[in-house]
XYZ file of C-alpha atoms in Angstrom:
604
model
C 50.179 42.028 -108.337
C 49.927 44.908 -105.450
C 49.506 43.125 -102.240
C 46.391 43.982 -100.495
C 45.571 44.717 -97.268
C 42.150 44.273 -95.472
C 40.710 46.040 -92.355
C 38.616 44.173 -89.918
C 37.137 45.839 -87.306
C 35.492 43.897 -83.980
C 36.558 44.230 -80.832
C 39.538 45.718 -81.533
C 41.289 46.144 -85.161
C 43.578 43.567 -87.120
C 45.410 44.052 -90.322
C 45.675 41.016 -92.265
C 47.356 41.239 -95.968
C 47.141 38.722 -98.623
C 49.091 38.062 -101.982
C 47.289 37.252 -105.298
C 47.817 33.869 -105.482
C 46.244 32.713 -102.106
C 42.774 32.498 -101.187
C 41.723 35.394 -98.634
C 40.726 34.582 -95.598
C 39.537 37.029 -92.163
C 40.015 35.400 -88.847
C 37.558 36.859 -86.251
C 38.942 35.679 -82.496
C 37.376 37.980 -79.921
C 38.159 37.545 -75.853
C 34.997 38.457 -74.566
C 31.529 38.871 -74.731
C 31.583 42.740 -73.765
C 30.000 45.068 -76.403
C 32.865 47.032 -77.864
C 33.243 49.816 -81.218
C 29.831 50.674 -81.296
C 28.984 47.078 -82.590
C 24.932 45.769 -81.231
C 24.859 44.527 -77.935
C 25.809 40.383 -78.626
C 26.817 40.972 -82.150
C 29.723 40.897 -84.334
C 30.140 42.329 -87.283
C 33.277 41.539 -90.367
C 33.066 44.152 -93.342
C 35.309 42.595 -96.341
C 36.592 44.016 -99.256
C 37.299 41.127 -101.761
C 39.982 42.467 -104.203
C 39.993 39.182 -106.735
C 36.965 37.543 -107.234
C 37.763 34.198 -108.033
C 39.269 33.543 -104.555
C 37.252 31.552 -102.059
C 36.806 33.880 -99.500
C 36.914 32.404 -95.931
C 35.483 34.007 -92.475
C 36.951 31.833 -89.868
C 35.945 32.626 -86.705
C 36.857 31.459 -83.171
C 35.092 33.168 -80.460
C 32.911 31.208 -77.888
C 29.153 30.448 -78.028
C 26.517 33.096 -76.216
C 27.605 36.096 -78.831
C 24.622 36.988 -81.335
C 24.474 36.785 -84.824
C 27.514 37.267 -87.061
C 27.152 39.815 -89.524
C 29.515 39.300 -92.375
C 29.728 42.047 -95.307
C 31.598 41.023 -98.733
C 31.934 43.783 -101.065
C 33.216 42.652 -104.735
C 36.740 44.363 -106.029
C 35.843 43.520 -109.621
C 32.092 42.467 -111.920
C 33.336 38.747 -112.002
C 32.711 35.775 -110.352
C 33.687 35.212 -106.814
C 33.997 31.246 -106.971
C 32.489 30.155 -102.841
C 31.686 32.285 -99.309
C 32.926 30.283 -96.869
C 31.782 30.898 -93.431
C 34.315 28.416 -90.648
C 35.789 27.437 -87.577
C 32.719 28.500 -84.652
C 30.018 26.610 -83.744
C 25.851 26.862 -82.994
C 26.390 30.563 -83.791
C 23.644 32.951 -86.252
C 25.167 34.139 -89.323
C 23.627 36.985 -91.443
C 26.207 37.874 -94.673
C 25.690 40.449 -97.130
C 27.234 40.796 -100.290
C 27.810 43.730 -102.688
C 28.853 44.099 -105.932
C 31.604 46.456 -107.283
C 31.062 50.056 -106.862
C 26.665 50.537 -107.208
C 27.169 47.309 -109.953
C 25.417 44.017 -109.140
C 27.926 41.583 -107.938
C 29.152 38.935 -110.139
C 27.718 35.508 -109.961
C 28.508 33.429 -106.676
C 28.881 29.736 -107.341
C 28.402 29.092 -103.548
C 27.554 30.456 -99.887
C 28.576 27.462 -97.025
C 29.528 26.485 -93.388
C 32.128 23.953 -93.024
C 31.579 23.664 -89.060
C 31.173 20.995 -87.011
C 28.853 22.025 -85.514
C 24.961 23.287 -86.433
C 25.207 27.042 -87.425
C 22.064 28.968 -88.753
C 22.247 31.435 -91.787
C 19.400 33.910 -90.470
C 20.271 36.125 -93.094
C 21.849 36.632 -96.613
C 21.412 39.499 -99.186
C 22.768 39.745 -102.782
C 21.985 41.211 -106.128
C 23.397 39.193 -108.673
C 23.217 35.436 -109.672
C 23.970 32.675 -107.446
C 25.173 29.703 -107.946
C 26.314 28.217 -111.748
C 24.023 27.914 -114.073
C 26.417 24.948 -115.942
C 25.763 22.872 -112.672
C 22.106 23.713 -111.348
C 22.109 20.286 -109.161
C 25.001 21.267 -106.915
C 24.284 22.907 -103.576
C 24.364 27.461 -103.372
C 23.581 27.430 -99.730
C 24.633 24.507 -97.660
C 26.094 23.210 -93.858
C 23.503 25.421 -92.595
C 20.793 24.053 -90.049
C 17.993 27.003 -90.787
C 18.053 29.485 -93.573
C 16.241 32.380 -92.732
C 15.337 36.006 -94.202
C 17.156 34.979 -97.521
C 16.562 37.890 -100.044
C 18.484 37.286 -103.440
C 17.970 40.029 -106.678
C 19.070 37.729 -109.073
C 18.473 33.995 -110.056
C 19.598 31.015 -108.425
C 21.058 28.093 -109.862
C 21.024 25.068 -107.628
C 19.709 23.813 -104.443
C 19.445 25.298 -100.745
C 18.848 22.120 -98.401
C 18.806 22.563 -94.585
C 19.986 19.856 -92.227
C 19.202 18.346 -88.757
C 15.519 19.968 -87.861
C 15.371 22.842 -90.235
C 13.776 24.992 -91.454
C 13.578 27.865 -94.660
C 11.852 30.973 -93.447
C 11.480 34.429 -95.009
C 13.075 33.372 -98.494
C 12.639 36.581 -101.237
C 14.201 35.551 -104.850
C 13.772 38.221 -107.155
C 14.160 35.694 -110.386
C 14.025 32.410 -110.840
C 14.876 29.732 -108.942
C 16.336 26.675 -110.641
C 16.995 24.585 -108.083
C 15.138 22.941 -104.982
C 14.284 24.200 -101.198
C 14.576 20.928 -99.055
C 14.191 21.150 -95.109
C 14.998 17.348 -94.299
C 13.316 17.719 -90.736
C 11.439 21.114 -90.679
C 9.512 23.654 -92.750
C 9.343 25.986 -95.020
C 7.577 29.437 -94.432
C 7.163 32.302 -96.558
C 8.743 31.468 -99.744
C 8.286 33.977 -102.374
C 9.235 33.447 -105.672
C 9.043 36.976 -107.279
C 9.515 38.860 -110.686
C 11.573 42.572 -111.186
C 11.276 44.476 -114.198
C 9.205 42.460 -115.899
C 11.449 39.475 -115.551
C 11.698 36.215 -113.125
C 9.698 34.674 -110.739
C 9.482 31.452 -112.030
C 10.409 28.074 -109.942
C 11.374 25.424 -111.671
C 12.675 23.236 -108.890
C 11.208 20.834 -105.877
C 9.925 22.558 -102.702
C 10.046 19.429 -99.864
C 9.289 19.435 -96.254
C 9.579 15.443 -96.205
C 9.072 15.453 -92.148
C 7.308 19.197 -91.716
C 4.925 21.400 -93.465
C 4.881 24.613 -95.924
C 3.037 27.551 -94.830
C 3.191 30.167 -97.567
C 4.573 29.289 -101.084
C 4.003 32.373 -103.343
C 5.220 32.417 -107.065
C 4.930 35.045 -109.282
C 4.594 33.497 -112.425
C 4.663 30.001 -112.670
C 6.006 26.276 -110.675
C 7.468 24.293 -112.678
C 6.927 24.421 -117.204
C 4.741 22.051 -119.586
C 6.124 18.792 -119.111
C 8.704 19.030 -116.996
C 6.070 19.361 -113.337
C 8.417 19.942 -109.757
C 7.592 18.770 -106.623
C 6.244 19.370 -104.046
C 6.183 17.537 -101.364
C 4.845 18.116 -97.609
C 4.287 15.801 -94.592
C 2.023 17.526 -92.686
C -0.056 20.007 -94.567
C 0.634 23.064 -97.469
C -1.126 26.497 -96.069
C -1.060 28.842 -99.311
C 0.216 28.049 -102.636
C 0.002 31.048 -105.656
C 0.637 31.373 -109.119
C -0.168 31.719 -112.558
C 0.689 28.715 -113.571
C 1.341 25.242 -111.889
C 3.247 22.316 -113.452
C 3.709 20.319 -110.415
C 3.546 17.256 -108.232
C 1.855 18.036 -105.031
C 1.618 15.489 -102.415
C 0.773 15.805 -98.503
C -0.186 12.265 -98.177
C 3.214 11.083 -97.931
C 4.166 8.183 -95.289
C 0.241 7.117 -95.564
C -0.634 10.420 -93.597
C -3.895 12.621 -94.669
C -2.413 16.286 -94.396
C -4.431 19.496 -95.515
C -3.787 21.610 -98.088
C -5.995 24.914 -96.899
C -5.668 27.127 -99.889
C -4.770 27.064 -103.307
C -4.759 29.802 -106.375
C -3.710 28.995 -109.816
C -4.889 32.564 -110.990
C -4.134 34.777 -114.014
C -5.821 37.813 -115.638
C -4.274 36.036 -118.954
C -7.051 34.008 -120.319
C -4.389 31.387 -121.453
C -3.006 31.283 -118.330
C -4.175 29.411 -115.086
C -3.369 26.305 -115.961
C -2.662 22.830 -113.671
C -0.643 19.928 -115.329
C 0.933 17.254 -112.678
C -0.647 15.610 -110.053
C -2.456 16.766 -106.649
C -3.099 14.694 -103.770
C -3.790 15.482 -100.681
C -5.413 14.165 -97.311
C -8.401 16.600 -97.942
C -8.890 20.386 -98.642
C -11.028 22.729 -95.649
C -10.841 26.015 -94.761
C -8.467 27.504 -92.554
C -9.569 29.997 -90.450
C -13.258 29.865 -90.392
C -16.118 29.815 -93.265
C -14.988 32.832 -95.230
C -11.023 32.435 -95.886
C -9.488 29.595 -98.209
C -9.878 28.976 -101.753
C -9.282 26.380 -104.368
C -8.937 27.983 -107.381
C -7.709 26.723 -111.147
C -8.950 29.702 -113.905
C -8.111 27.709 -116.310
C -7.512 24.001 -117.071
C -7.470 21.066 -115.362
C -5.177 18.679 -116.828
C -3.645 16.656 -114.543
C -5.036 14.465 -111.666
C -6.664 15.608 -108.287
C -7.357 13.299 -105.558
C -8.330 14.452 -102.282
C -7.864 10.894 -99.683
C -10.957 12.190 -97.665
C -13.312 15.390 -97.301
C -13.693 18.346 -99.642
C -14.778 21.296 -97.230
C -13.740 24.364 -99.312
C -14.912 26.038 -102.578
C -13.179 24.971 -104.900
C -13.341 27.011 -108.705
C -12.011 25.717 -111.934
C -12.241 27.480 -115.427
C -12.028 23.816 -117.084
C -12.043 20.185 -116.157
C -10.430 17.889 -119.052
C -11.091 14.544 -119.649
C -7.666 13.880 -119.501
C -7.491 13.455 -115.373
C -10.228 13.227 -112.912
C -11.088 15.030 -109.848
C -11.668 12.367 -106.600
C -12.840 12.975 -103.341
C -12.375 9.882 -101.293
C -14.986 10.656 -98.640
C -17.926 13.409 -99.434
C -18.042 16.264 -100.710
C -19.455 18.750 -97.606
C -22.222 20.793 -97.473
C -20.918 23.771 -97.344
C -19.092 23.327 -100.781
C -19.866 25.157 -103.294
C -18.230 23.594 -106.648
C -18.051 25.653 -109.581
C -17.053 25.255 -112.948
C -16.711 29.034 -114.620
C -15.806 28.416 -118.638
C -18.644 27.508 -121.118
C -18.898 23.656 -121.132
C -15.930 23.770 -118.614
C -16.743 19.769 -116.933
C -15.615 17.951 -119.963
C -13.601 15.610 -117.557
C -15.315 13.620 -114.678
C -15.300 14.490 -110.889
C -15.838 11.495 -108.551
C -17.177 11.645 -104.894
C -17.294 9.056 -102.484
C -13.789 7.743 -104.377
C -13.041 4.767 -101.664
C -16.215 3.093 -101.906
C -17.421 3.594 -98.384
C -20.375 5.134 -97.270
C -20.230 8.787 -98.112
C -22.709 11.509 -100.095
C -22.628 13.836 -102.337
C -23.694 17.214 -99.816
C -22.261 20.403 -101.590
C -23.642 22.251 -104.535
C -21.875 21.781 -108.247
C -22.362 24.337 -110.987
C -22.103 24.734 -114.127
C -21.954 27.892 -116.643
C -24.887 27.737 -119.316
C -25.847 30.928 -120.977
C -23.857 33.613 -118.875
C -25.536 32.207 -115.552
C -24.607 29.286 -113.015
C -26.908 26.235 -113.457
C -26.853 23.695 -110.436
C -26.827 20.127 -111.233
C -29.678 18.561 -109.643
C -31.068 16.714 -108.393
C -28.234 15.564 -106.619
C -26.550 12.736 -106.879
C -28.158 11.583 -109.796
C -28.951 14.716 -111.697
C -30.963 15.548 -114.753
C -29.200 17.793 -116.467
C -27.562 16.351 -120.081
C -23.714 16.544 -120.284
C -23.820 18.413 -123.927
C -24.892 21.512 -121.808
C -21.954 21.671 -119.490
C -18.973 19.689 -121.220
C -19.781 16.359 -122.004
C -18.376 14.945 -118.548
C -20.269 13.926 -115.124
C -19.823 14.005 -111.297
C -20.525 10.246 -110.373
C -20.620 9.151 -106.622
C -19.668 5.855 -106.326
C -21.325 3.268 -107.266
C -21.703 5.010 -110.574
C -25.933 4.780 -111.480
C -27.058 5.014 -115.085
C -27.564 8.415 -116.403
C -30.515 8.526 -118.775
C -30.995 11.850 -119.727
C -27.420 10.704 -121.294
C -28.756 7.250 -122.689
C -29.303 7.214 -126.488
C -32.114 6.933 -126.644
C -32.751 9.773 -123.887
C -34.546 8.710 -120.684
C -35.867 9.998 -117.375
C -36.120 8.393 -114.049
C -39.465 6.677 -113.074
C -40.684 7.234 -109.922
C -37.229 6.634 -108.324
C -36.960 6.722 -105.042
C -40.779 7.019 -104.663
C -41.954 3.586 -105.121
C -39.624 1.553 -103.134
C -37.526 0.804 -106.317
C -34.057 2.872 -105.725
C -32.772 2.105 -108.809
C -35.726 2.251 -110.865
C -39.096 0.597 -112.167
C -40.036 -2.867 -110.667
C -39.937 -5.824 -113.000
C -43.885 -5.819 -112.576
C -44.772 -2.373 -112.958
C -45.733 -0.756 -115.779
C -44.155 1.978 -117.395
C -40.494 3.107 -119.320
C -37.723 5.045 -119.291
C -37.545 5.974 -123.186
C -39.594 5.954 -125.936
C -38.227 5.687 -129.776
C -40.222 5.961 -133.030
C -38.977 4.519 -135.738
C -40.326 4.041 -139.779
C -42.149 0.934 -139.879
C -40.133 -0.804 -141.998
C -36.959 0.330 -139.649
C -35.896 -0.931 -135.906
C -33.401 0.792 -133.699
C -30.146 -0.149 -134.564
C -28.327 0.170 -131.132
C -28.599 1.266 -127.471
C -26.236 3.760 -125.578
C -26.570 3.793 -121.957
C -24.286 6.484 -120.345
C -23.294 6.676 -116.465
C -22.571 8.778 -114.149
C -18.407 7.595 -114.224
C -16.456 5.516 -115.937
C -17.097 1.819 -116.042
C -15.034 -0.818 -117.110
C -16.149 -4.765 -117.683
C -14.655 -8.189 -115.648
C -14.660 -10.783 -118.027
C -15.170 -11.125 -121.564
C -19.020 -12.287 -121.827
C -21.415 -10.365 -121.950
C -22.079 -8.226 -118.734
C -26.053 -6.974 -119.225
C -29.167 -8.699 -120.107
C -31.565 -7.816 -122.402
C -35.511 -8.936 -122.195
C -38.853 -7.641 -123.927
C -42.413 -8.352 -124.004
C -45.357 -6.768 -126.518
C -46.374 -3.477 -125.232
C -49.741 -4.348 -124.949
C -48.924 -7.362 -122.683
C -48.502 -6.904 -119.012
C -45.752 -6.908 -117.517
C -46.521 -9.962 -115.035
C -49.822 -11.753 -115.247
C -51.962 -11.714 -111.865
C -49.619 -14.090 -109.850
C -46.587 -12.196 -110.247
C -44.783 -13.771 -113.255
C -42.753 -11.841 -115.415
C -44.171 -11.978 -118.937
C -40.663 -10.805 -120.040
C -38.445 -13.080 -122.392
C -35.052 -13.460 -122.396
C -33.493 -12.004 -125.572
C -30.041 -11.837 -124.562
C -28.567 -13.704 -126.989
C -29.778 -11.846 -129.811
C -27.452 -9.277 -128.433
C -23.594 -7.676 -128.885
C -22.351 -5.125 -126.695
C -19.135 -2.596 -127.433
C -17.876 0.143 -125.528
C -17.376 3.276 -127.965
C -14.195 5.263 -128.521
C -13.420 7.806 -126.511
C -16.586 7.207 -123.831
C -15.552 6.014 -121.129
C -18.820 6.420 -119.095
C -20.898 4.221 -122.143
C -21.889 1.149 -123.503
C -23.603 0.479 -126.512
C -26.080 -2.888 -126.782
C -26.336 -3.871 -130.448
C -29.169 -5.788 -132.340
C -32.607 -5.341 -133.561
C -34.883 -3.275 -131.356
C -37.879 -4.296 -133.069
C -41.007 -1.660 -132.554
C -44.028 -2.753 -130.900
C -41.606 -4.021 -127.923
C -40.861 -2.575 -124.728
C -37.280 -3.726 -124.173
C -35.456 -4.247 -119.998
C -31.959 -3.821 -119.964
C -30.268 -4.788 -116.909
C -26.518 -4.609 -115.960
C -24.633 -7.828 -114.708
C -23.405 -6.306 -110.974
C -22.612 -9.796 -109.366
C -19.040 -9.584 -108.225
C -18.667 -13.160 -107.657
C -20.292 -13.651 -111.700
C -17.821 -14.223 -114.712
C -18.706 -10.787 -116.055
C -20.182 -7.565 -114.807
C -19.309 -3.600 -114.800
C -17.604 -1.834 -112.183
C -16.454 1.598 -111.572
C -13.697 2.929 -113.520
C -11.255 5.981 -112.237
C -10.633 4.633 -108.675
C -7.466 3.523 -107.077
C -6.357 0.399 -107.019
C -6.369 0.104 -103.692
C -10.260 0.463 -103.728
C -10.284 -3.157 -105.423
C -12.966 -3.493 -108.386
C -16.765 -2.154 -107.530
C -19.937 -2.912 -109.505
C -22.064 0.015 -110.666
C -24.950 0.559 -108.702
C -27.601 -2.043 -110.577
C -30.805 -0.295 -112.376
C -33.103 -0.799 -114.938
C -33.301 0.707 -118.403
C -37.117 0.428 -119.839
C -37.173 1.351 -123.376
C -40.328 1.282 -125.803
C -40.212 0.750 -129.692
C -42.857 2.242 -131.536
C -43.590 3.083 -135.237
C -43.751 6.798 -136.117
C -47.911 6.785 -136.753
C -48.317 4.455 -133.127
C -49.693 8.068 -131.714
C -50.858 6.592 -128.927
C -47.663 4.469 -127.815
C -49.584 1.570 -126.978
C -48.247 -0.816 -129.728
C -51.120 -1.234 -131.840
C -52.503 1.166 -135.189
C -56.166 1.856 -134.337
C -58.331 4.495 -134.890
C -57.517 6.035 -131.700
C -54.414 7.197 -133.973
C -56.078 9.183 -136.269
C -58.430 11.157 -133.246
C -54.691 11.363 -131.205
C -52.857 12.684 -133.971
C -55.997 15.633 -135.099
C -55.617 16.492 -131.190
C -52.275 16.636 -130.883
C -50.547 16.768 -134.518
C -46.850 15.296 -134.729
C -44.385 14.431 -136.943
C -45.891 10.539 -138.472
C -43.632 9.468 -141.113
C -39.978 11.301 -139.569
C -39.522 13.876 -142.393
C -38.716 16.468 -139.520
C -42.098 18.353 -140.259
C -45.386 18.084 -138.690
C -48.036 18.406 -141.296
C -51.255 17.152 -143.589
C -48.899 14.185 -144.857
C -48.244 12.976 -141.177
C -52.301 12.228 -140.676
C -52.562 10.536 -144.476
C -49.678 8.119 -143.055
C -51.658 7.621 -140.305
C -54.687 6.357 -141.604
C -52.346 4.509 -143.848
C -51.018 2.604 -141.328
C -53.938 2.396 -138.940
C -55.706 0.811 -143.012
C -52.903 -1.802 -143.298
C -52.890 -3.047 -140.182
C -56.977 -4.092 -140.083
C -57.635 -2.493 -137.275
């Protein structure tokens, strides 16, 4: 082979020639800091024409600190690979390199760019187009030695990792493609790293992002972080400004070393209604807006499935297309006032959102909604709201304790007087009144009871962790000294907890008619058995449900009046107010003949 000869121009002009065989190599040694050929005032510039690309090109330099950056150019002889960029021998020095490909081709694929110093030396700039790094060996380092990488813009993919040492940091870092490999700043941060596609193609990241002792300010992605299954990480010490993409598959966590950082805005958004999807894990110290009441976001369009737990307060909106049941969403401390939660698909809270996660004192502030018939519907009132899970999902939003939902309950209740009468969590043993009311076919009795709560619940114990008592429904419920008239039935009871309901238990046995029926959980942490929350960490320890009362009355179908007996006052109810007597799912002449049937039989 020809030998070739290189011309290097910088403060003055030095001819070095190299054979085939050898690696090439451009020694830069100026004398002084004076600003000679034309070059910027503290600046140095090498221009390099690489003649075989499978050398390891080398820029060793010698000159003194105080000059600015070094601007290296490598232009490619042929399309193939040139094998590592080298940049030695100068120390706490800015280095900016540029590399070209052959003629107006995109340069061949680089299996490296690094400093072998001794000292710290910045790369405050590098552009290519073409691949870097190997994609045989995407877990070796492309960019490494360096303490900050800065204004990094790379056409092409990257295969492999670009770490920073000592207190670095990644700013300014442009890949047009994907990047399969991580972005690691060991003591600094990462800022405005965009992950981008061109022509249709890239802009996916399928490696780590990890500020382990900083933050990340801006991580943009084009398409998605990370692929089903296989979520990246990332990881931040002290908070995560912007994230944005289509898709995420990750592991995000700013909680790490026990600290609570922010994460002030996230968007998982795609025009692609099968797009906008989370999978992984998010946790987080707790999620608020930046800048002031009108900038952040926290956005999923379009399925939940992996875990969210915010440690502490949830101050921004946050927007997701669907909640699954497959991972919740926790808030350790409240949810704020000025949230607005919002769940946009058609029976999009199938999973179960928990507030006050830690068990401490906090409420439920902020506004949840729901999508029902083209327009938001608020759940209300809150925390324990009315409105029945079939019409948003089948899931719940529980603050902890978890309280019994009855609009939920099979059969279907609503809250007495709660809150009204001194009685929090529902009727007093001695008042009068129920929750739900069941007819049944007088030669029938209710089977089973489902009570549903607002979360998941879980039992201690094996025994049985409710009790069950009734009394006639024409008999008081305490006589005129206070005594309970209600007997202990317990035993005549069996409890399960159904398949795939997390937030239920059923109580099975005869629910004879003519009864009004109290079913009380067992709450006593210090008993052999009781409920307690489910979905909490385990930190939290085990916490009973919130104790209440479940008042259910037993009647036969022609018992008009509800009162337990079959009197006359039947037959004048029923002409006043037909219904449906004998369960055939119509209300008509037939109903009143099997009332006066009944009300006959009976003798009264």
């Amino acid at each position: 082979m020809n030998r070739k000869s290189l011309l290097f121009v910088c403060l003055g002009v030095f001819m070095i020639a190299f054979t085939a065989w050898a690696d090439p190599s451009v020694v830069f040694s100026p004398a002084t800091n004076d600003d000679q050929n034309n070059t910027p005032s503290g600046s140095a510039q090498i221009e390099y024409d690489v003649v075989n690309d499978w050398w390891t090109v080398t820029a060793t330099c010698t000159f003194f600190d105080g000059l600015g950056p070094l601007k290296i150019t490598i232009r490619a002889g042929t399309p193939d690979r040139m094998k590592l960029v080298r940049i030695a021998g100068f120390s706490h020095r800015e280095v900016a390199v540029t590399i070209l490909g052959h003629g107006t081709a995109r340069c061949g694929p680089i299996d490296a760019i690094q400093t072998i110093l001794s000292a710290q030396t910045d790369l405050s700039g590098l552009y290519m187009i073409g691949t870097l790094g190997d994609p045989a060996f995407p877990d070796t380092d492309v960019i490494s030695g360096f303490s900050h990488a800065s204004n990094l813009d790379i056409e092409g993919d990257v295969y492999g990792h670009i770490p920073t040492n000592g207190s670095g940091q990644n700013t300014i870092c442009k890949i047009y493609g994907d990047l399969h490999g991580d972005l690691i700043a060991a003591q600094g941060y990462h800022r405005d790293i965009q992950i981008l596609s061109l022509g249709g193609s890239g802009g996916n990241l399928y490696g780590d992002i990890i500020a382990e002792n900083g933050w990340i300010s801006s991580l943009i992605v084009d398409e998605s972080i990370g692929s089903p299954g296989s979520p990246v990480n990332i990881w931040s010490r002290a908070s995560l400004d912007y994230l944005e993409c289509q898709d995420l598959y990750a592991n995000i966590d700013t909680t790490l070393y026990g600290l609570s950082a922010a994460i002030y805005e996230l968007r998982v958004e795609s025009a692609d209604p099968a797009r906008g999807n989370f999978e992984g894990t998010i946790r987080c110290g707790y999620v608020t807006k930046d800048d002031g009441p009108d900038t952040g976001a926290f956005i999923i369009t379009g399925d939940s499935l992996g875990e969210i737990y915010i440690d502490r307060t949830f101050r921004e909106d946050l927007s997701i297309g669907t909640l699954s049941a497959i991972e919740p969403l926790s808030i350790g401390h409240r949810l704020h006032e000025n949230c607005l939660v919002q769940f946009n698909d058609p029976l999009g809270l199938e999973g179960q959102m928990i507030i006050n996660a830690k068990n401490l004192t906090y409420t439920w502030d902020g506004t949840v909604e729901y999508i029902k018939d083209s327009a938001f519907v608020a759940l209300a009132p809150t925390p324990y709201y009315n409105n029945n899970s079939i019409d948003f999902g089948g899931g719940a939003v529980g603050l902890v304790p978890y309280y019994l939902h009855y609009a939920d309950c099979q059969p279907s209740g609503t809250k007495v007087d709660e809150g009204t009468d001194g009685h929090e969590n529902g009727l007093g043993e001695c008042e009068e009144g129920y929750h739900a009311l069941k007819k049944v076919h007088p030669a029938w009795s209710l089977p089973k009871v489902t009570l549903r709560h607002y979360g998941p619940i879980l039992q201690a114990g094996t025994g049985k962790p409710f009790t069950v008592k009734r009394k006639t429904i024409y008999t008081l419920a305490c006589d005129a000294g206070g005594n309970p008239n209600w007997a202990d039935v317990t035993a005549n009871f069996t409890h399960s907890f159904p398949a795939g309901e997390d937030r239920a238990i059923e109580i099975n046995g005869s629910f004879a008619p003519g009864y009004d029926y109290l079913i009380e959980p067992k709450v006593d942490s210090n008993g052999a058995d009781y409920l307690y929350c489910g979905g909490l960490d385990s930190s939290v320890g085990m916490v009973p449900i919130k104790d209440y009362d479940y008042r259910l009355r037993v009647i036969v179908a022609p018992d008009i009046t509800g009162n337990g007996l079959l009197q006359a006052d039947d037959i004048t109810a029923w002409v006043l107010d037909p219904q449906d007597a004998n369960l055939d799912g119509t209300t008509d002449n037939n109903d009143l003949v099997d009332v006066i049937n009944a009300v006959a039989e009976s003798g009264e």
